[in-house]
Coordinates of C-alpha atoms and ligand atoms in Angstrom, one line a residue:
M1 CA 53.8 39.6 -78.7
N2 CA 51.0 41.7 -80.0
R3 CA 49.5 43.3 -76.9
S4 CA 46.3 45.2 -76.8
R5 CA 46.6 48.8 -75.9
V6 CA 43.1 49.0 -74.5
L7 CA 42.2 46.9 -71.5
K8 CA 38.7 46.6 -70.1
G9 CA 37.7 45.8 -66.5
I10 CA 35.0 47.0 -64.1
G11 CA 35.1 50.7 -63.2
V12 CA 34.6 50.7 -59.4
S13 CA 35.6 54.3 -58.6
P14 CA 35.0 57.0 -61.2
G15 CA 37.3 59.6 -62.6
L16 CA 40.4 59.9 -64.8
A17 CA 44.0 59.3 -63.8
V18 CA 47.1 59.6 -66.0
G19 CA 50.5 58.3 -64.8
T20 CA 53.2 55.7 -65.1
A21 CA 52.4 52.1 -64.3
Y22 CA 53.9 50.5 -61.1
T23 CA 53.2 46.9 -60.3
I24 CA 52.8 45.4 -56.8
S25 CA 52.2 41.8 -56.2
A26 CA 49.7 41.2 -53.4
E27 CA 50.5 37.5 -53.5
G28 CA 53.0 37.8 -50.7
P29 CA 56.5 36.5 -50.3
D30 CA 57.6 32.9 -51.1
V31 CA 57.6 30.8 -48.0
T32 CA 59.8 27.7 -47.4
D33 CA 59.0 25.0 -44.9
R34 CA 61.6 24.5 -42.2
V35 CA 61.8 22.0 -39.4
I36 CA 62.0 23.6 -36.0
A37 CA 64.0 21.7 -33.3
P38 CA 61.8 20.7 -30.4
E39 CA 63.7 22.9 -28.0
C40 CA 63.1 26.0 -30.2
L41 CA 59.3 25.5 -30.6
D42 CA 58.4 27.9 -27.7
D43 CA 60.5 30.6 -29.3
E44 CA 58.9 30.0 -32.7
V45 CA 55.4 30.3 -31.2
Q46 CA 56.5 33.5 -29.4
R47 CA 57.9 34.8 -32.7
L48 CA 54.4 34.3 -34.3
H49 CA 52.7 36.1 -31.5
N50 CA 55.1 39.0 -31.5
T51 CA 54.6 39.4 -35.2
I52 CA 50.9 39.3 -35.0
A53 CA 51.1 42.1 -32.3
E54 CA 53.3 44.2 -34.6
V55 CA 51.0 43.8 -37.6
R56 CA 48.0 44.6 -35.4
T57 CA 49.6 47.8 -34.4
H58 CA 50.3 48.6 -38.0
L59 CA 46.7 47.9 -39.0
E60 CA 45.5 50.2 -36.2
E61 CA 47.7 52.9 -37.7
L62 CA 46.1 52.3 -41.1
R63 CA 42.7 52.5 -39.5
E64 CA 43.5 55.8 -38.0
R65 CA 44.9 57.1 -41.2
T66 CA 41.7 56.0 -43.0
R67 CA 39.6 57.7 -40.4
E68 CA 41.4 61.0 -41.1
R69 CA 41.4 60.6 -44.9
A70 CA 38.1 58.9 -45.6
G71 CA 35.9 59.0 -42.5
A72 CA 34.9 56.9 -39.5
E73 CA 32.7 54.5 -41.4
E74 CA 35.4 53.6 -43.9
A75 CA 37.9 53.1 -41.0
K76 CA 35.8 50.3 -39.8
I77 CA 36.9 48.3 -42.7
F78 CA 40.1 47.7 -40.8
D79 CA 38.2 46.4 -37.8
A80 CA 37.6 43.2 -39.8
Q81 CA 41.3 42.7 -40.4
I82 CA 42.2 43.4 -36.8
L83 CA 39.6 41.0 -35.6
M84 CA 41.1 38.3 -37.8
L85 CA 44.4 38.8 -35.8
E86 CA 42.5 38.5 -32.6
D87 CA 40.8 35.3 -33.5
Q88 CA 42.1 33.0 -30.7
E89 CA 40.7 29.8 -32.3
F90 CA 42.5 30.6 -35.6
L91 CA 45.8 31.5 -33.9
G92 CA 45.5 28.3 -31.7
E93 CA 45.3 26.2 -34.9
V94 CA 48.4 27.9 -36.3
E95 CA 50.2 27.3 -33.0
G96 CA 49.0 23.7 -33.1
L97 CA 50.6 23.2 -36.6
I98 CA 53.9 24.7 -35.4
R99 CA 54.0 22.4 -32.3
G100 CA 52.4 19.3 -33.9
H101 CA 54.5 19.3 -37.1
Q102 CA 57.6 21.2 -35.9
L103 CA 56.8 23.7 -38.7
N104 CA 58.2 27.2 -39.0
A105 CA 55.7 30.0 -38.1
E106 CA 55.4 31.4 -41.7
S107 CA 54.6 28.1 -43.2
A108 CA 52.0 27.3 -40.5
F109 CA 50.4 30.7 -40.8
E110 CA 50.3 30.5 -44.6
F111 CA 48.8 27.0 -44.6
K112 CA 46.0 28.1 -42.2
M113 CA 45.4 31.3 -44.2
L114 CA 45.1 29.4 -47.5
E115 CA 42.6 27.0 -45.9
M116 CA 40.5 29.9 -44.7
R117 CA 40.8 31.7 -48.1
D118 CA 39.6 28.5 -49.8
L119 CA 36.6 28.3 -47.5
W120 CA 35.7 32.0 -48.0
S121 CA 36.2 32.1 -51.7
H122 CA 33.8 29.1 -52.2
S123 CA 31.3 30.3 -49.6
T124 CA 27.7 30.7 -50.7
S125 CA 27.8 34.1 -49.0
G126 CA 28.7 36.9 -51.4
T127 CA 29.8 39.0 -48.4
L128 CA 32.5 36.4 -47.4
R129 CA 33.6 36.1 -51.0
Q130 CA 34.0 39.8 -51.3
R131 CA 36.1 39.8 -48.1
V132 CA 38.8 37.5 -49.5
A133 CA 40.9 40.6 -50.3
D134 CA 40.8 41.6 -46.7
L135 CA 42.3 38.2 -45.8
S136 CA 45.1 38.7 -48.3
G137 CA 45.9 42.1 -46.8
V138 CA 46.5 40.4 -43.4
Q139 CA 48.3 37.4 -44.8
V140 CA 50.8 39.4 -46.9
R141 CA 51.6 41.7 -43.9
V142 CA 52.2 38.9 -41.4
L143 CA 54.3 36.8 -43.9
H144 CA 56.5 39.8 -44.8
R145 CA 57.1 40.5 -41.1
L146 CA 57.8 36.9 -40.2
L147 CA 60.4 36.8 -43.0
G148 CA 62.0 39.9 -41.5
D149 CA 60.8 42.3 -44.3
A150 CA 58.9 45.5 -43.7
V151 CA 55.2 45.0 -43.1
M152 CA 54.6 46.0 -46.7
P153 CA 57.1 46.5 -49.6
A154 CA 58.0 50.2 -49.8
G155 CA 55.9 50.9 -52.9
P156 CA 56.6 53.5 -55.6
E157 CA 59.0 56.3 -54.9
R158 CA 57.4 59.7 -55.1
G159 CA 58.5 61.1 -58.5
T160 CA 57.5 64.0 -60.8
T161 CA 54.6 62.1 -62.3
P162 CA 51.9 60.3 -60.4
V163 CA 51.8 56.5 -60.4
I164 CA 49.1 54.0 -61.3
V165 CA 49.4 50.9 -59.2
F166 CA 48.6 47.6 -60.9
T167 CA 48.2 44.7 -58.6
N168 CA 46.6 41.2 -58.7
E169 CA 44.4 41.9 -55.7
L170 CA 43.9 45.4 -54.3
T171 CA 43.6 45.3 -50.5
P172 CA 42.2 48.0 -48.3
G173 CA 45.6 48.6 -46.8
L174 CA 47.2 49.3 -50.1
T175 CA 44.4 51.6 -51.1
V176 CA 45.0 54.0 -48.2
Q177 CA 48.7 53.7 -48.1
F178 CA 49.6 56.5 -50.5
E179 CA 48.4 60.1 -51.0
K180 CA 46.4 60.8 -54.2
D181 CA 49.1 63.1 -55.7
H182 CA 51.5 60.2 -55.4
V183 CA 49.3 57.2 -56.5
A184 CA 46.6 58.6 -58.8
G185 CA 44.8 55.4 -59.7
F186 CA 44.5 51.6 -59.1
V187 CA 44.1 48.7 -61.3
S188 CA 43.4 45.3 -59.8
E189 CA 43.0 41.9 -61.5
Q190 CA 40.5 40.7 -58.9
G191 CA 37.6 42.3 -57.1
T192 CA 34.3 43.9 -57.8
R193 CA 32.4 47.1 -56.9
T194 CA 31.5 45.9 -53.5
A195 CA 35.1 45.0 -52.3
H196 CA 36.3 47.0 -49.4
A197 CA 39.2 48.4 -51.4
A198 CA 36.7 49.6 -54.0
I199 CA 34.6 51.4 -51.3
L200 CA 37.7 53.0 -50.0
A201 CA 38.9 54.1 -53.4
R202 CA 35.5 55.8 -54.0
S203 CA 35.7 57.6 -50.6
L204 CA 39.2 58.8 -51.3
G205 CA 38.2 59.9 -54.9
I206 CA 40.9 57.8 -56.5
P207 CA 39.9 56.2 -59.9
C208 CA 40.0 52.5 -59.7
I209 CA 39.4 49.5 -62.0
M210 CA 38.9 45.9 -60.8
G211 CA 38.4 42.6 -62.5
L212 CA 41.0 43.3 -65.1
V213 CA 41.9 39.7 -65.5
G214 CA 45.4 39.2 -66.8
G215 CA 46.1 42.9 -66.4
L216 CA 49.5 42.4 -64.8
D217 CA 50.8 40.4 -67.8
E218 CA 49.7 43.1 -70.1
I219 CA 51.6 45.9 -68.4
D220 CA 55.3 46.8 -68.1
A221 CA 56.3 48.9 -65.1
G222 CA 57.0 52.5 -66.3
T223 CA 54.5 52.4 -69.2
N224 CA 52.4 55.6 -69.5
V225 CA 48.8 54.8 -68.9
V226 CA 45.5 56.4 -68.5
V227 CA 42.8 54.9 -66.2
D228 CA 39.2 55.7 -66.8
G229 CA 37.6 54.5 -63.6
T230 CA 34.1 55.5 -64.8
R231 CA 34.0 53.0 -67.7
G232 CA 36.7 50.6 -66.4
V233 CA 39.1 51.2 -69.3
V234 CA 42.9 51.4 -69.2
I235 CA 44.8 52.7 -72.3
L236 CA 48.5 51.9 -72.5
D237 CA 50.8 54.6 -74.1
P238 CA 47.8 56.9 -74.7
T239 CA 48.1 59.6 -77.4
D240 CA 47.4 63.2 -76.6
E241 CA 44.1 63.0 -78.6
E242 CA 43.0 60.0 -76.6
I243 CA 43.7 61.7 -73.3
E244 CA 41.9 64.9 -74.5
E245 CA 38.9 62.8 -75.5
L246 CA 38.8 61.1 -72.1
R247 CA 39.1 64.5 -70.4
D248 CA 36.1 65.7 -72.4
R249 CA 34.1 62.7 -71.2
E250 CA 35.3 63.3 -67.7
R251 CA 34.0 66.9 -67.9
T252 CA 30.7 65.6 -69.1
R253 CA 30.6 63.2 -66.2
L254 CA 31.2 65.9 -63.7
A255 CA 28.5 68.0 -65.4
L256 CA 26.1 65.1 -64.9
E257 CA 27.2 64.7 -61.3
H258 CA 26.5 68.4 -60.8
E259 CA 23.0 68.1 -62.4
L260 CA 22.3 65.1 -60.2
E261 CA 23.3 66.9 -57.0
E262 CA 20.9 69.7 -58.0
A263 CA 18.1 67.2 -58.6
V264 CA 18.3 65.8 -55.1
G265 CA 15.7 67.6 -53.0
Q266 CA 13.6 68.6 -56.0
P267 CA 10.1 66.9 -56.5
A268 CA 9.9 64.0 -58.9
V269 CA 7.5 65.7 -61.2
T270 CA 7.6 65.8 -65.0
R271 CA 7.6 69.0 -67.1
D272 CA 3.9 68.6 -67.7
G273 CA 3.2 68.2 -64.0
Q274 CA 2.9 64.4 -63.6
A275 CA 4.1 63.3 -60.2
M276 CA 6.2 60.1 -60.0
T277 CA 6.8 58.1 -56.8
L278 CA 10.4 57.0 -56.4
R279 CA 11.3 54.4 -53.9
G280 CA 14.5 52.6 -52.9
N281 CA 15.5 48.9 -53.2
I282 CA 17.2 47.9 -50.0
D283 CA 19.4 44.9 -49.2
L284 CA 21.3 46.0 -46.1
V285 CA 20.3 48.3 -43.3
E286 CA 23.0 50.8 -44.4
D287 CA 21.2 51.3 -47.8
V288 CA 18.3 53.0 -46.2
E289 CA 20.5 55.9 -45.2
T290 CA 21.3 56.6 -48.9
A291 CA 17.7 56.1 -49.8
A292 CA 16.5 58.6 -47.2
E293 CA 19.2 61.1 -48.2
H294 CA 18.1 60.8 -51.8
G295 CA 14.5 61.5 -51.0
A296 CA 13.1 58.0 -51.4
E297 CA 9.3 57.8 -50.7
G298 CA 9.6 54.5 -49.1
V299 CA 11.1 51.1 -49.8
G300 CA 9.7 49.4 -52.9
L301 CA 11.7 46.2 -52.4
L302 CA 13.2 45.2 -49.1
R303 CA 15.2 42.0 -49.8
T304 CA 15.4 39.7 -46.8
E305 CA 17.7 37.0 -48.0
L306 CA 20.7 38.5 -46.4
L307 CA 19.1 37.9 -43.0
I308 CA 19.5 34.2 -43.7
V309 CA 22.0 33.4 -46.4
G310 CA 25.6 32.6 -45.1
R311 CA 24.4 32.0 -41.6
T312 CA 24.2 28.8 -39.7
E313 CA 20.9 29.5 -37.9
L314 CA 17.6 31.0 -39.0
P315 CA 17.0 34.6 -37.8
S316 CA 14.6 34.8 -34.9
E317 CA 11.2 36.6 -35.2
D318 CA 12.5 39.4 -32.9
E319 CA 15.6 39.9 -35.1
Q320 CA 13.5 40.3 -38.2
L321 CA 11.2 42.7 -36.4
R322 CA 14.2 44.8 -35.4
F323 CA 15.4 44.8 -39.0
F324 CA 12.0 46.0 -40.3
E325 CA 11.7 48.6 -37.5
R326 CA 15.1 50.0 -38.2
I327 CA 14.3 50.5 -41.9
A328 CA 10.9 51.9 -41.2
G329 CA 12.3 54.2 -38.5
R330 CA 14.4 55.9 -41.1
L331 CA 11.5 56.4 -43.6
P332 CA 8.6 56.7 -41.1
D333 CA 6.1 58.3 -43.4
F334 CA 6.3 55.9 -46.3
P335 CA 5.5 52.3 -47.1
I336 CA 8.2 49.6 -46.6
V337 CA 7.5 46.7 -48.9
V338 CA 9.1 43.5 -47.4
R339 CA 9.7 40.8 -49.9
T340 CA 9.4 37.4 -48.5
Y341 CA 12.5 35.2 -48.7
D342 CA 13.6 34.8 -52.3
L343 CA 15.7 31.7 -51.6
G344 CA 16.7 29.1 -54.1
G345 CA 18.4 29.2 -57.4
D346 CA 21.9 29.8 -56.1
K347 CA 20.9 31.3 -52.8
F348 CA 20.5 28.6 -50.2
P349 CA 21.4 29.2 -46.6
A350 CA 23.3 26.6 -44.5
P351 CA 20.2 25.6 -42.5
F352 CA 18.6 24.1 -45.6
K353 CA 19.8 20.8 -46.8
V354 CA 18.7 20.9 -50.5
A355 CA 19.3 18.1 -53.0
P356 CA 21.0 19.5 -56.2
E357 CA 18.5 20.3 -58.9
N358 CA 19.2 20.1 -62.7
N359 CA 17.6 23.5 -63.3
P360 CA 17.7 25.4 -60.0
F361 CA 16.3 28.6 -61.6
L362 CA 13.3 26.6 -62.8
G363 CA 13.1 24.8 -59.5
W364 CA 12.3 25.1 -55.9
R365 CA 12.6 28.8 -55.4
A366 CA 11.2 31.8 -53.7
I367 CA 7.5 31.6 -52.7
R368 CA 7.5 27.9 -53.4
V369 CA 10.2 27.4 -50.7
C370 CA 8.3 29.6 -48.2
L371 CA 5.0 27.8 -48.7
D372 CA 6.7 24.4 -48.3
H373 CA 8.3 25.6 -45.0
P374 CA 5.5 27.2 -43.1
E375 CA 7.6 27.5 -39.9
L376 CA 10.1 29.7 -41.8
F377 CA 7.3 31.6 -43.5
R378 CA 5.3 32.1 -40.3
S379 CA 8.1 33.7 -38.4
Q380 CA 8.6 36.2 -41.3
I381 CA 4.9 36.9 -41.5
R382 CA 4.6 37.4 -37.7
A383 CA 7.6 39.8 -37.7
V384 CA 5.9 41.8 -40.5
L385 CA 2.6 41.9 -38.7
R386 CA 4.3 43.1 -35.5
A387 CA 6.3 45.7 -37.4
R388 CA 3.0 46.9 -39.1
A389 CA 1.6 47.8 -35.7
S390 CA 3.6 51.0 -35.9
A391 CA 4.7 51.4 -39.5
D392 CA 3.3 50.9 -43.0
V393 CA 5.0 47.6 -43.6
Q394 CA 3.6 45.5 -46.5
L395 CA 4.3 42.0 -47.8
M396 CA 5.4 41.1 -51.3
L397 CA 5.8 37.6 -52.8
P398 CA 8.5 36.8 -55.3
L399 CA 8.2 34.6 -58.4
V400 CA 4.4 34.2 -58.2
T401 CA 3.1 31.9 -60.9
Q402 CA -0.2 30.7 -59.4
V403 CA -3.1 32.4 -57.7
E404 CA -3.0 29.8 -54.9
E405 CA 0.4 31.1 -53.9
V406 CA -1.3 34.4 -52.9
T407 CA -4.4 32.8 -51.4
R408 CA -2.4 30.4 -49.3
T409 CA -0.2 33.2 -48.1
R410 CA -3.3 35.2 -47.1
S411 CA -4.6 32.3 -45.1
L412 CA -1.2 32.0 -43.3
V413 CA -1.3 35.7 -42.6
Q414 CA -4.8 35.3 -41.0
E415 CA -3.6 32.4 -38.9
C416 CA -0.5 34.3 -37.7
A417 CA -2.6 37.4 -36.9
A418 CA -5.0 35.2 -34.8
D419 CA -2.1 33.5 -33.0
L420 CA -0.5 36.9 -32.2
R421 CA -3.9 38.2 -30.9
R422 CA -4.3 35.1 -28.7
E423 CA -0.7 35.6 -27.4
G424 CA -1.5 39.2 -26.6
V425 CA 1.4 40.4 -28.8
E426 CA 1.0 43.9 -30.3
A427 CA 0.6 43.4 -34.1
A428 CA -1.6 44.4 -37.0
D429 CA -4.6 42.3 -37.9
D430 CA -3.8 42.2 -41.6
V431 CA -1.2 43.4 -44.1
P432 CA -1.4 44.4 -47.8
I433 CA -0.1 41.6 -50.0
G434 CA 1.5 42.2 -53.3
A435 CA 2.6 39.8 -56.1
M436 CA 5.8 40.3 -57.9
I437 CA 5.3 40.0 -61.6
E438 CA 8.5 38.2 -62.6
T439 CA 7.3 35.5 -65.0
P440 CA 5.3 35.5 -68.2
A441 CA 2.7 33.4 -66.3
A442 CA 2.1 36.2 -63.8
A443 CA 2.1 38.8 -66.5
M444 CA -0.6 37.0 -68.4
M445 CA -3.0 36.8 -65.4
I446 CA -3.0 40.2 -63.9
D447 CA -6.8 40.2 -63.8
L448 CA -6.8 36.9 -61.9
L449 CA -4.1 38.0 -59.4
A450 CA -5.9 41.3 -58.9
D451 CA -8.8 39.6 -57.2
H452 CA -6.4 38.5 -54.4
C453 CA -3.6 41.2 -54.3
D454 CA -3.4 44.7 -52.9
F455 CA -0.6 45.8 -55.2
L456 CA 1.8 44.5 -57.9
S457 CA 5.4 45.0 -58.5
V458 CA 7.3 44.1 -61.7
G459 CA 10.7 42.4 -61.1
T460 CA 12.1 43.0 -64.6
N461 CA 15.3 41.2 -63.9
D462 CA 13.5 37.9 -63.5
L463 CA 10.8 38.8 -66.0
T464 CA 13.5 39.3 -68.6
Q465 CA 15.3 36.1 -67.6
Y466 CA 12.2 34.0 -67.8
S467 CA 10.7 35.6 -70.9
L468 CA 13.9 35.4 -73.0
V469 CA 15.2 32.1 -71.5
V470 CA 18.4 33.8 -70.6
D471 CA 20.1 33.1 -67.3
R472 CA 20.6 36.6 -65.9
G473 CA 24.0 35.7 -64.3
N474 CA 25.5 34.0 -67.4
A475 CA 28.2 36.3 -68.8
Q476 CA 28.2 34.4 -72.0
L477 CA 24.6 35.4 -72.7
A478 CA 24.9 38.9 -71.4
K479 CA 24.2 40.5 -74.8
R480 CA 20.9 38.6 -75.0
F481 CA 19.8 39.8 -71.6
T482 CA 18.0 43.0 -72.4
S483 CA 14.7 44.3 -71.1
F484 CA 14.3 46.3 -74.3
H485 CA 13.5 43.1 -76.2
P486 CA 10.2 43.7 -77.9
A487 CA 8.6 40.7 -76.1
V488 CA 9.5 42.2 -72.7
V489 CA 8.3 45.6 -73.8
R490 CA 5.0 44.1 -74.8
L491 CA 4.6 42.3 -71.5
L492 CA 5.4 45.5 -69.6
A493 CA 2.7 47.3 -71.6
R494 CA 0.2 44.6 -70.9
I495 CA 0.9 44.4 -67.2
V496 CA 0.4 48.1 -66.6
T497 CA -2.7 48.3 -68.7
D498 CA -4.3 45.3 -67.0
A499 CA -3.3 46.6 -63.5
K500 CA -4.8 50.0 -64.2
R501 CA -8.0 48.4 -65.5
M502 CA -8.2 46.4 -62.2
G503 CA -7.4 49.5 -60.2
L504 CA -4.2 48.2 -58.7
D505 CA -1.0 50.1 -58.1
V506 CA 2.0 48.7 -60.0
T507 CA 5.6 49.4 -59.3
V508 CA 8.7 48.5 -61.3
C509 CA 11.4 47.4 -59.0
G510 CA 13.9 45.6 -61.3
E511 CA 17.2 47.2 -62.4
M512 CA 15.6 48.4 -65.5
A513 CA 13.8 51.2 -63.7
A514 CA 17.2 52.8 -62.9
E515 CA 18.2 52.9 -66.6
P516 CA 17.6 56.3 -68.2
L517 CA 16.1 55.1 -71.5
A518 CA 14.0 52.5 -69.7
A519 CA 12.7 55.0 -67.1
F520 CA 11.6 57.2 -70.0
M521 CA 9.9 54.2 -71.6
L522 CA 8.2 53.0 -68.4
M523 CA 6.7 56.4 -67.9
G524 CA 5.4 56.4 -71.4
L525 CA 3.9 52.9 -70.8
G526 CA 2.0 54.4 -67.8
Y527 CA 4.1 53.3 -64.8
R528 CA 4.1 55.9 -62.0
I529 CA 6.0 54.2 -59.2
L530 CA 9.7 53.2 -59.7
S531 CA 11.9 51.5 -57.1
V532 CA 15.6 51.6 -57.7
S533 CA 18.8 51.0 -55.9
P534 CA 19.3 54.1 -53.7
G535 CA 22.5 55.2 -55.4
R536 CA 20.5 55.6 -58.7
L537 CA 17.7 57.7 -57.2
P538 CA 19.2 61.1 -58.2
L539 CA 19.6 60.0 -61.8
V540 CA 16.0 58.8 -62.1
R541 CA 14.7 61.9 -60.4
W542 CA 16.7 64.0 -62.8
I543 CA 15.3 62.2 -65.8
V544 CA 11.7 62.5 -64.5
R545 CA 12.2 66.2 -64.2
Q546 CA 13.4 66.6 -67.8
I547 CA 10.6 64.6 -69.3
D548 CA 7.1 65.4 -70.4
T549 CA 4.8 62.4 -70.1
Q550 CA 3.0 63.1 -73.4
A551 CA 6.3 62.9 -75.2
A552 CA 7.1 59.6 -73.4
E553 CA 3.7 58.2 -74.4
A554 CA 4.2 59.2 -78.0
A555 CA 7.7 57.6 -78.0
V556 CA 6.1 54.3 -76.7
D557 CA 3.4 54.5 -79.4
G558 CA 6.3 54.5 -81.9
L559 CA 7.6 51.2 -80.6
A560 CA 4.8 49.1 -82.0
D561 CA 6.8 48.1 -85.1
A562 CA 10.1 47.6 -83.4
Q563 CA 11.6 44.3 -84.4
T564 CA 14.6 44.2 -82.2
A565 CA 15.9 45.5 -78.9
L566 CA 18.2 47.8 -81.0
D567 CA 15.2 49.2 -82.8
V568 CA 13.6 50.0 -79.4
T569 CA 16.7 51.7 -77.9
Q570 CA 17.4 53.7 -81.1
H571 CA 13.8 54.9 -81.2
L572 CA 13.8 55.8 -77.5
R573 CA 17.1 57.6 -77.9
E574 CA 15.9 59.7 -80.7
R575 CA 12.8 60.7 -78.8
V576 CA 14.5 61.3 -75.5
A577 CA 17.1 63.5 -77.2
E578 CA 14.4 66.1 -77.7
H579 CA 14.4 66.6 -73.9
I580 CA 17.7 65.5 -72.5
D581 CA 21.3 66.1 -73.5
L582 CA 22.3 62.7 -74.9
D583 CA 25.9 62.9 -73.8
L584 CA 24.8 63.2 -70.2
L585 CA 22.2 60.5 -70.6
E586 CA 24.6 58.0 -72.1
L587 CA 26.8 58.3 -69.0
G588 CA 24.0 57.2 -66.8
R589 CA 23.2 54.2 -68.8
L590 CA 23.5 50.6 -67.5
P591 CA 25.3 48.6 -70.2
V592 CA 23.9 45.3 -69.0
M593 CA 20.4 46.4 -70.1
D594 CA 21.4 47.1 -73.6
S595 CA 22.4 44.4 -76.1
E596 CA 23.8 47.0 -78.5
A597 CA 26.2 48.3 -75.8
T598 CA 29.6 48.2 -77.4
F599 CA 32.6 50.0 -76.3
N600 CA 34.6 52.4 -78.4
V601 CA 37.4 54.6 -77.2
Ligands
PEP1 C1 13.8 41.2 -60.2 O1 13.8 40.0 -60.4 O2 13.7 42.1 -61.0 C2 13.8 41.7 -58.8 C3 13.6 42.9 -58.4 O3 14.2 40.8 -57.8 P1 15.6 40.2 -57.7 O4 16.6 41.0 -58.5 O5 15.9 40.2 -56.2 O6 15.4 38.8 -58.2
MG2 MG1 13.4 38.6 -58.9

């Protein structure tokens, strides 16, 4: 068989690791059904409970170990697994299977676990889907123990060279089980950046790659490998030159990391004295911590869908208020821009019964859903008005395509404010309203929207999707999804020019703003407020501080004749190289933004 020597997955924990491959299956042992004699059923149920208790103790040990090695927050990851073993309803169902079908404990447990796994992996909640590996961690441990094995297979012996563990599904337990000088890297067929095991690997500083589909078939135990967790690449039997080249890159990465650490705490001002405002995009309460640590001047996009998606009931007004207050409390001196529910497309919460649509992304989405469900919208608006009594909370509408969407929202805001006054509830009388510019329709009527809006914010993810007719989540079209397409660049230029003419602030809050070349271009186009995911703030701050706006403006002038996205990036790269070390800049790039992004080892 002609195997490839270079395998590509998703880099989820940066760094370089060299070692010998060791494979571990997280699939768990084979289980055979056995019939239990009626008089032995009590013993069988007892055996289940004893095992659960043993595994629980083992998980508590792992939690403690994680607390020592990675920290208290990371240790909480094991709480979820321990809770699974305390779920009386679930254990009652396993017991029911044993008694009702005279089934052995391991078969009953496995059956119920597979049922749960199926439910979670098909859930609309991304959070549940990401937690499937946690379930596997519990399942494998309990099954091993029920079969009389150790809670986990022993794992690699400590030898003279470190080991790289290859597994089908990296679980949190496996990640913390070995010391770094023993297991230097992980490669997992399943999982993404947000998996618990990925978070742990990052905290422990162990390079890790996930999503390497078919990786186990490609590797023989004992093979020499190098894992580049920054770019998600594994090289089998690497040559000395290859290792040296990767070490060089690693040194550059560390140099960039050092530069970024230095940038945090410095003002976001260009070389020629132009101040930029950098804000954070927030999905979860936790994100605001990173945003504050990285000097965010407010929240430019507070997504609210997670309050509702994956739940069986809508959040109450008070719960929403607490959510806004917690975020605002951490960034008290700055605006917090709450985006109204961006439901629809693929994000529909359980409380909505929605008929399937042929083209959900062109369908009943975002502001359209909110306006059609005033009861849902009112509770969000009321919570925002109440939060605004003590903080600079603002309201932003996603996927605007009509002026009426803004004017109808404004009427609802006035009605809600009047209701709150009548009820004697402490709340603001009004709130600044902004439209997201995410469609060519909105981009072409900035002047009309300006009459009704207090600010604008460009959602370049959707703007790119709807301008280029490229589903942003379709991997097959990933190369076509680029915000450097000349049509998108022209729209961006038009938006900022029109907004300035109308005297409106305009932010860019799509992913693009966190991409080094794009940030350079956006500054040249005239954007002065960028909102990015909190982890990218140091990078954007660093770029701002290297640049001079006149050079960025000149670079943008040179884009007028660009025919393709490649022309745009090449031109920007040449111009930016006059100010920034390109090797460092390349490391900070987001490949998804760039249709030319190819990978060469
Ligand atoms: C966007 O579309 O660019 C945006 C910021 O919103 P979201 O990614 O949540 O759709
Ligand atoms: Mg959007």
